[in-house]
């Protein structure tokens, strides 16, 4: 049997129980107050990012990262109050973070690229872009990948690292685009008449903008044709419609006006070898 006197109990209470209870209470207070402070700081951060018109997905993600980092400091402070050696804990967490980072290099690259895309916003959902080796309409921009729909309605998930590491062509960034077309006529055809017809057709199409003025010019005296460049400006949404419709209209108009459109031909000469 242990001889545990009243004096020993009082000494044990004063030396161990009460100090530990005080440290535990202080640790709980630090944790509770720290959690409240973290919540306030994260809320302020979210409001500042929202006022800066950052993407909502990026705002929520940065808030969660900030919350995790700040709460880690609060937990370390609370454990330190309890007398736990937090130096070793921080070293272990650092080593674990390094190991995870090395094993997820590709994912971290995509993550960093996703953050940059959401911050600098070279394109947004709904834009038609050529990026990461894929051309299509942007459906959504995630932290690790971007989802696109191709013109033939295929859904393609592109890693953000591929997109941010190459050229990004945004066809929807500007309100207007220039349509570049080339039409050839024969050398025997009336050049001035053909040019006047093209200029008239450009004025007749309501989708074609007159400011900046469309351009019609002779660009080349080719091997079998005199080539015109036709460069009208249109709204971005009308680009493909104008290109397809105008090309068809030029063929029909030239046929009606007796203007030829040369095409490649090959002459085959057969030599008969008589025995």
PDB file of C-alpha atoms in Angstrom:
ATOM      1  CA  UNK A   1       0.000   0.000   0.000  1.00  0.00           C
ATOM      2  CA  UNK A   2       1.168   3.493  -0.842  1.00  0.00           C
ATOM      3  CA  UNK A   3       1.422   5.874   2.073  1.00  0.00           C
ATOM      4  CA  UNK A   4      -0.252   8.943   0.501  1.00  0.00           C
ATOM      5  CA  UNK A   5      -0.682  11.538   3.224  1.00  0.00           C
ATOM      6  CA  UNK A   6      -2.770  14.684   3.135  1.00  0.00           C
ATOM      7  CA  UNK A   7       0.398  16.775   2.787  1.00  0.00           C
ATOM      8  CA  UNK A   8       1.492  14.727  -0.218  1.00  0.00           C
ATOM      9  CA  UNK A   9      -1.926  15.111  -1.821  1.00  0.00           C
ATOM     10  CA  UNK A  10      -1.838  18.856  -1.248  1.00  0.00           C
ATOM     11  CA  UNK A  11       1.682  19.069  -2.693  1.00  0.00           C
ATOM     12  CA  UNK A  12       0.692  16.957  -5.714  1.00  0.00           C
ATOM     13  CA  UNK A  13      -2.375  19.128  -6.237  1.00  0.00           C
ATOM     14  CA  UNK A  14      -0.405  22.350  -6.040  1.00  0.00           C
ATOM     15  CA  UNK A  15       2.562  21.128  -8.088  1.00  0.00           C
ATOM     16  CA  UNK A  16       0.806  19.207 -10.867  1.00  0.00           C
ATOM     17  CA  UNK A  17      -2.974  19.274 -10.980  1.00  0.00           C
ATOM     18  CA  UNK A  18      -3.575  23.014 -10.580  1.00  0.00           C
ATOM     19  CA  UNK A  19      -0.764  24.093 -12.999  1.00  0.00           C
ATOM     20  CA  UNK A  20      -1.948  21.556 -15.581  1.00  0.00           C
ATOM     21  CA  UNK A  21      -5.550  22.697 -15.152  1.00  0.00           C
ATOM     22  CA  UNK A  22      -4.468  26.308 -15.610  1.00  0.00           C
ATOM     23  CA  UNK A  23      -2.426  25.415 -18.707  1.00  0.00           C
ATOM     24  CA  UNK A  24      -5.336  23.387 -20.083  1.00  0.00           C
ATOM     25  CA  UNK A  25      -7.749  26.247 -19.476  1.00  0.00           C
ATOM     26  CA  UNK A  26      -5.339  28.688 -21.128  1.00  0.00           C
ATOM     27  CA  UNK A  27      -4.878  26.326 -24.078  1.00  0.00           C
ATOM     28  CA  UNK A  28      -8.650  26.079 -24.519  1.00  0.00           C
ATOM     29  CA  UNK A  29      -8.982  29.870 -24.302  1.00  0.00           C
ATOM     30  CA  UNK A  30      -6.186  30.305 -26.867  1.00  0.00           C
ATOM     31  CA  UNK A  31      -7.878  27.809 -29.192  1.00  0.00           C
ATOM     32  CA  UNK A  32     -11.353  29.344 -28.856  1.00  0.00           C
ATOM     33  CA  UNK A  33     -10.195  32.959 -29.208  1.00  0.00           C
ATOM     34  CA  UNK A  34      -7.806  31.985 -32.023  1.00  0.00           C
ATOM     35  CA  UNK A  35     -10.607  30.226 -33.876  1.00  0.00           C
ATOM     36  CA  UNK A  36     -12.782  33.337 -33.614  1.00  0.00           C
ATOM     37  CA  UNK A  37      -9.950  35.580 -34.819  1.00  0.00           C
ATOM     38  CA  UNK A  38      -9.213  33.222 -37.729  1.00  0.00           C
ATOM     39  CA  UNK A  39     -12.873  33.231 -38.733  1.00  0.00           C
ATOM     40  CA  UNK A  40     -12.926  37.043 -38.744  1.00  0.00           C
ATOM     41  CA  UNK A  41      -9.682  37.308 -40.722  1.00  0.00           C
ATOM     42  CA  UNK A  42     -10.826  34.753 -43.308  1.00  0.00           C
ATOM     43  CA  UNK A  43     -14.141  36.587 -43.683  1.00  0.00           C
ATOM     44  CA  UNK A  44     -12.335  39.906 -44.238  1.00  0.00           C
ATOM     45  CA  UNK A  45     -10.056  38.237 -46.793  1.00  0.00           C
ATOM     46  CA  UNK A  46     -13.078  36.858 -48.652  1.00  0.00           C
ATOM     47  CA  UNK A  47     -14.749  40.267 -48.798  1.00  0.00           C
ATOM     48  CA  UNK A  48     -11.574  41.941 -50.070  1.00  0.00           C
ATOM     49  CA  UNK A  49     -11.126  39.315 -52.807  1.00  0.00           C
ATOM     50  CA  UNK A  50     -14.789  39.573 -53.798  1.00  0.00           C
ATOM     51  CA  UNK A  51     -14.530  43.363 -54.084  1.00  0.00           C
ATOM     52  CA  UNK A  52     -11.514  42.851 -56.342  1.00  0.00           C
ATOM     53  CA  UNK A  53     -13.834  40.835 -58.653  1.00  0.00           C
ATOM     54  CA  UNK A  54     -11.882  37.602 -58.343  1.00  0.00           C
ATOM     55  CA  UNK A  55     -13.584  34.385 -59.413  1.00  0.00           C
ATOM     56  CA  UNK A  56     -15.822  32.943 -56.662  1.00  0.00           C
ATOM     57  CA  UNK A  57     -14.104  29.552 -56.936  1.00  0.00           C
ATOM     58  CA  UNK A  58     -10.706  31.158 -56.347  1.00  0.00           C
ATOM     59  CA  UNK A  59     -12.077  33.198 -53.424  1.00  0.00           C
ATOM     60  CA  UNK A  60     -13.456  30.116 -51.683  1.00  0.00           C
ATOM     61  CA  UNK A  61     -10.267  28.164 -52.313  1.00  0.00           C
ATOM     62  CA  UNK A  62      -7.988  30.907 -50.944  1.00  0.00           C
ATOM     63  CA  UNK A  63     -10.264  31.271 -47.913  1.00  0.00           C
ATOM     64  CA  UNK A  64      -9.972  27.551 -47.160  1.00  0.00           C
ATOM     65  CA  UNK A  65      -6.168  27.653 -47.546  1.00  0.00           C
ATOM     66  CA  UNK A  66      -5.888  30.709 -45.287  1.00  0.00           C
ATOM     67  CA  UNK A  67      -8.198  29.095 -42.721  1.00  0.00           C
ATOM     68  CA  UNK A  68      -6.107  25.897 -42.653  1.00  0.00           C
ATOM     69  CA  UNK A  69      -2.793  27.757 -42.254  1.00  0.00           C
ATOM     70  CA  UNK A  70      -4.066  30.135 -39.536  1.00  0.00           C
ATOM     71  CA  UNK A  71      -5.752  27.291 -37.608  1.00  0.00           C
ATOM     72  CA  UNK A  72      -2.461  25.387 -37.705  1.00  0.00           C
ATOM     73  CA  UNK A  73      -0.789  28.317 -35.929  1.00  0.00           C
ATOM     74  CA  UNK A  74      -3.589  28.397 -33.365  1.00  0.00           C
ATOM     75  CA  UNK A  75      -3.272  24.655 -32.656  1.00  0.00           C
ATOM     76  CA  UNK A  76       0.520  24.933 -32.320  1.00  0.00           C
ATOM     77  CA  UNK A  77       0.101  27.860 -29.883  1.00  0.00           C
ATOM     78  CA  UNK A  78      -2.437  25.877 -27.820  1.00  0.00           C
ATOM     79  CA  UNK A  79      -0.196  22.794 -27.705  1.00  0.00           C
ATOM     80  CA  UNK A  80       2.768  24.965 -26.742  1.00  0.00           C
ATOM     81  CA  UNK A  81       0.738  26.288 -23.810  1.00  0.00           C
ATOM     82  CA  UNK A  82       0.251  22.685 -22.661  1.00  0.00           C
ATOM     83  CA  UNK A  83       3.991  22.145 -22.718  1.00  0.00           C
ATOM     84  CA  UNK A  84       4.090  20.009 -25.851  1.00  0.00           C
ATOM     85  CA  UNK A  85       7.350  20.272 -27.800  1.00  0.00           C
ATOM     86  CA  UNK A  86       5.997  21.925 -30.928  1.00  0.00           C
ATOM     87  CA  UNK A  87       9.438  22.232 -32.540  1.00  0.00           C
ATOM     88  CA  UNK A  88       9.466  18.539 -33.365  1.00  0.00           C
ATOM     89  CA  UNK A  89       5.839  18.727 -34.508  1.00  0.00           C
ATOM     90  CA  UNK A  90       6.583  21.591 -36.891  1.00  0.00           C
ATOM     91  CA  UNK A  91       9.625  19.717 -38.240  1.00  0.00           C
ATOM     92  CA  UNK A  92       7.518  16.605 -38.840  1.00  0.00           C
ATOM     93  CA  UNK A  93       4.800  18.617 -40.585  1.00  0.00           C
ATOM     94  CA  UNK A  94       7.429  20.352 -42.736  1.00  0.00           C
ATOM     95  CA  UNK A  95       9.001  17.050 -43.757  1.00  0.00           C
ATOM     96  CA  UNK A  96       5.596  15.575 -44.515  1.00  0.00           C
ATOM     97  CA  UNK A  97       4.676  18.618 -46.603  1.00  0.00           C
ATOM     98  CA  UNK A  98       7.933  18.344 -48.567  1.00  0.00           C
ATOM     99  CA  UNK A  99       7.369  14.640 -49.247  1.00  0.00           C
ATOM    100  CA  UNK A 100       3.798  15.271 -50.370  1.00  0.00           C
ATOM    101  CA  UNK A 101       4.933  18.158 -52.572  1.00  0.00           C
ATOM    102  CA  UNK A 102       7.580  16.019 -54.309  1.00  0.00           C
ATOM    103  CA  UNK A 103       5.096  13.217 -54.934  1.00  0.00           C
ATOM    104  CA  UNK A 104       2.494  15.611 -56.341  1.00  0.00           C
ATOM    105  CA  UNK A 105       4.718  17.797 -58.522  1.00  0.00           C
ATOM    106  CA  UNK A 106       2.451  17.503 -61.567  1.00  0.00           C
ATOM    107  CA  UNK A 107      -0.672  18.242 -59.559  1.00  0.00           C
ATOM    108  CA  UNK A 108       0.978  21.207 -57.850  1.00  0.00           C
ATOM    109  CA  UNK A 109       2.023  22.574 -61.243  1.00  0.00           C
ATOM    110  CA  UNK A 110      -1.575  22.327 -62.438  1.00  0.00           C
ATOM    111  CA  UNK A 111      -2.748  23.904 -59.185  1.00  0.00           C
ATOM    112  CA  UNK A 112      -0.349  26.854 -59.527  1.00  0.00           C
ATOM    113  CA  UNK A 113      -1.394  27.316 -63.159  1.00  0.00           C
ATOM    114  CA  UNK A 114      -5.068  27.180 -62.146  1.00  0.00           C
ATOM    115  CA  UNK A 115      -4.552  29.897 -59.554  1.00  0.00           C
ATOM    116  CA  UNK A 116      -2.810  32.075 -62.151  1.00  0.00           C
ATOM    117  CA  UNK A 117      -5.649  31.520 -64.640  1.00  0.00           C
ATOM    118  CA  UNK A 118      -8.245  32.460 -62.046  1.00  0.00           C
ATOM    119  CA  UNK A 119      -6.267  35.530 -60.931  1.00  0.00           C
ATOM    120  CA  UNK A 120      -5.273  36.975 -64.330  1.00  0.00           C
ATOM    121  CA  UNK A 121      -8.332  35.613 -66.211  1.00  0.00           C
ATOM    122  CA  UNK A 122      -7.043  35.386 -69.816  1.00  0.00           C
ATOM    123  CA  UNK A 123     -10.416  33.810 -70.594  1.00  0.00           C
ATOM    124  CA  UNK A 124     -13.725  33.078 -68.870  1.00  0.00           C
ATOM    125  CA  UNK A 125     -16.493  30.529 -69.113  1.00  0.00           C
ATOM    126  CA  UNK A 126     -18.244  30.877 -72.462  1.00  0.00           C
ATOM    127  CA  UNK A 127     -15.192  32.117 -74.397  1.00  0.00           C
ATOM    128  CA  UNK A 128     -13.994  30.245 -77.484  1.00  0.00           C
ATOM    129  CA  UNK A 129     -10.252  29.679 -77.073  1.00  0.00           C
ATOM    130  CA  UNK A 130      -7.338  27.733 -78.496  1.00  0.00           C
ATOM    131  CA  UNK A 131      -5.202  26.672 -75.536  1.00  0.00           C
ATOM    132  CA  UNK A 132      -3.313  23.599 -74.379  1.00  0.00           C
ATOM    133  CA  UNK A 133      -3.573  22.089 -77.848  1.00  0.00           C
ATOM    134  CA  UNK A 134      -7.391  22.191 -77.749  1.00  0.00           C
ATOM    135  CA  UNK A 135      -9.821  24.594 -79.427  1.00  0.00           C
ATOM    136  CA  UNK A 136     -13.271  24.890 -77.926  1.00  0.00           C
ATOM    137  CA  UNK A 137     -15.705  26.789 -75.744  1.00  0.00           C
ATOM    138  CA  UNK A 138     -14.695  27.069 -72.091  1.00  0.00           C
ATOM    139  CA  UNK A 139     -17.277  25.349 -69.897  1.00  0.00           C
ATOM    140  CA  UNK A 140     -15.607  25.759 -66.501  1.00  0.00           C
ATOM    141  CA  UNK A 141     -12.234  26.703 -64.990  1.00  0.00           C
ATOM    142  CA  UNK A 142     -11.127  24.602 -62.031  1.00  0.00           C
ATOM    143  CA  UNK A 143      -8.097  24.776 -59.782  1.00  0.00           C
ATOM    144  CA  UNK A 144      -6.430  21.791 -61.456  1.00  0.00           C
ATOM    145  CA  UNK A 145      -8.067  21.585 -64.904  1.00  0.00           C
ATOM    146  CA  UNK A 146     -10.266  23.416 -67.395  1.00  0.00           C
ATOM    147  CA  UNK A 147     -13.255  21.827 -69.128  1.00  0.00           C
ATOM    148  CA  UNK A 148     -13.882  22.701 -72.793  1.00  0.00           C
ATOM    149  CA  UNK A 149     -16.556  21.754 -75.326  1.00  0.00           C
ATOM    150  CA  UNK A 150     -15.349  21.320 -78.905  1.00  0.00           C
ATOM    151  CA  UNK A 151     -17.459  22.517 -81.872  1.00  0.00           C
ATOM    152  CA  UNK A 152     -18.541  18.899 -82.486  1.00  0.00           C
ATOM    153  CA  UNK A 153     -19.731  18.723 -78.840  1.00  0.00           C
ATOM    154  CA  UNK A 154     -16.940  16.694 -77.294  1.00  0.00           C
ATOM    155  CA  UNK A 155     -16.038  17.504 -73.699  1.00  0.00           C
ATOM    156  CA  UNK A 156     -12.295  17.722 -73.087  1.00  0.00           C
ATOM    157  CA  UNK A 157     -10.638  18.158 -69.684  1.00  0.00           C
ATOM    158  CA  UNK A 158      -7.332  19.997 -70.114  1.00  0.00           C
ATOM    159  CA  UNK A 159      -4.724  20.213 -67.299  1.00  0.00           C
ATOM    160  CA  UNK A 160      -4.137  23.840 -66.367  1.00  0.00           C
ATOM    161  CA  UNK A 161      -0.365  23.369 -66.612  1.00  0.00           C
ATOM    162  CA  UNK A 162      -0.712  22.629 -70.334  1.00  0.00           C
ATOM    163  CA  UNK A 163      -2.801  25.758 -70.838  1.00  0.00           C
ATOM    164  CA  UNK A 164      -0.722  28.256 -68.863  1.00  0.00           C
ATOM    165  CA  UNK A 165       2.570  26.880 -70.219  1.00  0.00           C
ATOM    166  CA  UNK A 166       1.689  27.667 -73.854  1.00  0.00           C
ATOM    167  CA  UNK A 167       0.048  30.261 -76.059  1.00  0.00           C
ATOM    168  CA  UNK A 168      -3.581  31.158 -75.324  1.00  0.00           C
ATOM    169  CA  UNK A 169      -5.678  32.455 -78.217  1.00  0.00           C
ATOM    170  CA  UNK A 170      -8.990  33.911 -77.063  1.00  0.00           C
ATOM    171  CA  UNK A 171     -11.314  34.389 -80.035  1.00  0.00           C
ATOM    172  CA  UNK A 172     -14.040  35.902 -77.840  1.00  0.00           C
ATOM    173  CA  UNK A 173     -11.925  38.511 -76.054  1.00  0.00           C
ATOM    174  CA  UNK A 174     -12.756  41.287 -78.534  1.00  0.00           C
ATOM    175  CA  UNK A 175     -16.185  42.384 -79.716  1.00  0.00           C
ATOM    176  CA  UNK A 176     -15.149  42.418 -83.388  1.00  0.00           C
ATOM    177  CA  UNK A 177     -13.015  40.229 -85.654  1.00  0.00           C
ATOM    178  CA  UNK A 178     -11.695  40.508 -89.184  1.00  0.00           C
ATOM    179  CA  UNK A 179     -12.683  37.822 -91.694  1.00  0.00           C
ATOM    180  CA  UNK A 180      -9.818  37.096 -94.130  1.00  0.00           C
ATOM    181  CA  UNK A 181     -10.940  35.604 -97.465  1.00  0.00           C
ATOM    182  CA  UNK A 182      -9.226  35.123-100.830  1.00  0.00           C
ATOM    183  CA  UNK A 183     -11.066  34.886-104.178  1.00  0.00           C
ATOM    184  CA  UNK A 184      -9.466  34.337-107.581  1.00  0.00           C
ATOM    185  CA  UNK A 185     -10.677  35.294-111.058  1.00  0.00           C
ATOM    186  CA  UNK A 186      -9.336  34.423-114.503  1.00  0.00           C
ATOM    187  CA  UNK A 187      -6.838  36.623-116.328  1.00  0.00           C
ATOM    188  CA  UNK A 188      -9.372  37.183-119.121  1.00  0.00           C
ATOM    189  CA  UNK A 189     -12.062  38.438-116.700  1.00  0.00           C
ATOM    190  CA  UNK A 190     -12.808  42.100-115.998  1.00  0.00           C
ATOM    191  CA  UNK A 191     -10.770  42.929-112.869  1.00  0.00           C
ATOM    192  CA  UNK A 192     -12.546  46.232-112.120  1.00  0.00           C
ATOM    193  CA  UNK A 193     -15.957  44.615-112.478  1.00  0.00           C
ATOM    194  CA  UNK A 194     -15.033  41.802-110.098  1.00  0.00           C
ATOM    195  CA  UNK A 195     -13.693  44.256-107.529  1.00  0.00           C
ATOM    196  CA  UNK A 196     -16.831  46.406-107.772  1.00  0.00           C
ATOM    197  CA  UNK A 197     -19.028  43.343-107.291  1.00  0.00           C
ATOM    198  CA  UNK A 198     -17.141  42.333-104.152  1.00  0.00           C
ATOM    199  CA  UNK A 199     -17.410  45.845-102.721  1.00  0.00           C
ATOM    200  CA  UNK A 200     -21.146  45.938-103.455  1.00  0.00           C
ATOM    201  CA  UNK A 201     -21.697  42.565-101.807  1.00  0.00           C
ATOM    202  CA  UNK A 202     -19.875  43.760 -98.680  1.00  0.00           C
ATOM    203  CA  UNK A 203     -22.244  46.736 -98.426  1.00  0.00           C
ATOM    204  CA  UNK A 204     -25.325  44.553 -98.927  1.00  0.00           C
ATOM    205  CA  UNK A 205     -24.603  42.287 -95.935  1.00  0.00           C
ATOM    206  CA  UNK A 206     -25.940  43.944 -92.759  1.00  0.00           C
ATOM    207  CA  UNK A 207     -23.630  41.863 -90.569  1.00  0.00           C
ATOM    208  CA  UNK A 208     -20.531  43.436 -92.074  1.00  0.00           C
ATOM    209  CA  UNK A 209     -19.358  46.563 -90.253  1.00  0.00           C
ATOM    210  CA  UNK A 210     -18.533  49.674 -92.219  1.00  0.00           C
ATOM    211  CA  UNK A 211     -16.246  51.038 -89.512  1.00  0.00           C
ATOM    212  CA  UNK A 212     -13.518  49.949 -89.845  1.00  0.00           C
ATOM    213  CA  UNK A 213     -14.141  49.835 -93.565  1.00  0.00           C
ATOM    214  CA  UNK A 214     -13.874  46.451 -95.312  1.00  0.00           C
ATOM    215  CA  UNK A 215     -10.910  45.998 -97.625  1.00  0.00           C
ATOM    216  CA  UNK A 216     -10.881  44.604-101.176  1.00  0.00           C
ATOM    217  CA  UNK A 217      -7.514  44.540-102.949  1.00  0.00           C
ATOM    218  CA  UNK A 218      -5.557  42.562-105.532  1.00  0.00           C
ATOM    219  CA  UNK A 219      -3.080  40.525-103.543  1.00  0.00           C
ATOM    220  CA  UNK A 220      -1.413  38.269-106.079  1.00  0.00           C
ATOM    221  CA  UNK A 221      -0.991  37.558-109.763  1.00  0.00           C
ATOM    222  CA  UNK A 222      -0.993  33.800-109.410  1.00  0.00           C
ATOM    223  CA  UNK A 223      -0.081  31.059-111.850  1.00  0.00           C
ATOM    224  CA  UNK A 224      -3.645  30.739-113.126  1.00  0.00           C
ATOM    225  CA  UNK A 225      -5.648  33.464-111.378  1.00  0.00           C
ATOM    226  CA  UNK A 226      -5.755  37.052-110.204  1.00  0.00           C
ATOM    227  CA  UNK A 227      -6.378  36.839-106.451  1.00  0.00           C
ATOM    228  CA  UNK A 228      -8.337  39.320-104.346  1.00  0.00           C
ATOM    229  CA  UNK A 229      -8.099  39.618-100.568  1.00  0.00           C
ATOM    230  CA  UNK A 230     -11.442  40.476 -98.987  1.00  0.00           C
ATOM    231  CA  UNK A 231     -11.219  41.583 -95.349  1.00  0.00           C
ATOM    232  CA  UNK A 232     -14.465  42.723 -93.703  1.00  0.00           C
ATOM    233  CA  UNK A 233     -14.902  43.367 -89.969  1.00  0.00           C
ATOM    234  CA  UNK A 234     -17.803  41.696 -88.155  1.00  0.00           C
ATOM    235  CA  UNK A 235     -18.997  41.061 -84.634  1.00  0.00           C
ATOM    236  CA  UNK A 236     -17.233  38.047 -83.158  1.00  0.00           C
ATOM    237  CA  UNK A 237     -20.494  36.093 -82.966  1.00  0.00           C
ATOM    238  CA  UNK A 238     -21.042  36.570 -86.743  1.00  0.00           C
ATOM    239  CA  UNK A 239     -17.555  35.455 -87.827  1.00  0.00           C
ATOM    240  CA  UNK A 240     -18.299  31.955 -89.132  1.00  0.00           C
ATOM    241  CA  UNK A 241     -21.703  32.843 -90.536  1.00  0.00           C
ATOM    242  CA  UNK A 242     -20.288  35.693 -92.623  1.00  0.00           C
ATOM    243  CA  UNK A 243     -17.352  33.607 -93.855  1.00  0.00           C
ATOM    244  CA  UNK A 244     -19.535  30.710 -95.014  1.00  0.00           C
ATOM    245  CA  UNK A 245     -22.387  32.806 -96.431  1.00  0.00           C
ATOM    246  CA  UNK A 246     -20.151  35.301 -98.226  1.00  0.00           C
ATOM    247  CA  UNK A 247     -18.071  32.560 -99.855  1.00  0.00           C
ATOM    248  CA  UNK A 248     -21.216  30.926-101.213  1.00  0.00           C
ATOM    249  CA  UNK A 249     -22.624  34.280-102.341  1.00  0.00           C
ATOM    250  CA  UNK A 250     -19.421  35.149-104.249  1.00  0.00           C
ATOM    251  CA  UNK A 251     -19.560  31.896-106.220  1.00  0.00           C
ATOM    252  CA  UNK A 252     -23.205  32.413-107.165  1.00  0.00           C
ATOM    253  CA  UNK A 253     -22.703  36.112-108.033  1.00  0.00           C
ATOM    254  CA  UNK A 254     -19.609  35.480-110.142  1.00  0.00           C
ATOM    255  CA  UNK A 255     -21.437  32.722-112.033  1.00  0.00           C
ATOM    256  CA  UNK A 256     -24.369  35.042-112.680  1.00  0.00           C
ATOM    257  CA  UNK A 257     -22.063  37.842-113.902  1.00  0.00           C
ATOM    258  CA  UNK A 258     -19.976  35.566-116.124  1.00  0.00           C
ATOM    259  CA  UNK A 259     -16.797  35.876-114.041  1.00  0.00           C
ATOM    260  CA  UNK A 260     -14.791  32.657-113.889  1.00  0.00           C
ATOM    261  CA  UNK A 261     -13.116  31.196-110.815  1.00  0.00           C
ATOM    262  CA  UNK A 262     -10.062  29.251-112.051  1.00  0.00           C
ATOM    263  CA  UNK A 263      -9.264  25.852-110.627  1.00  0.00           C
ATOM    264  CA  UNK A 264      -6.159  23.666-110.987  1.00  0.00           C
ATOM    265  CA  UNK A 265      -6.071  21.644-114.186  1.00  0.00           C
ATOM    266  CA  UNK A 266      -3.718  19.018-115.516  1.00  0.00           C
ATOM    267  CA  UNK A 267      -3.017  18.319-119.177  1.00  0.00           C
ATOM    268  CA  UNK A 268      -2.133  14.699-119.923  1.00  0.00           C
ATOM    269  CA  UNK A 269      -0.258  14.020-123.153  1.00  0.00           C
ATOM    270  CA  UNK A 270      -0.339  10.462-124.486  1.00  0.00           C
ATOM    271  CA  UNK A 271       2.454   9.518-126.845  1.00  0.00           C
ATOM    272  CA  UNK A 272       1.760   6.510-129.044  1.00  0.00           C
ATOM    273  CA  UNK A 273       4.885   4.520-129.751  1.00  0.00           C
ATOM    274  CA  UNK A 274       4.489   2.627-133.023  1.00  0.00           C
ATOM    275  CA  UNK A 275       6.475  -0.519-133.356  1.00  0.00           C
TER     276      UNK A 275
END
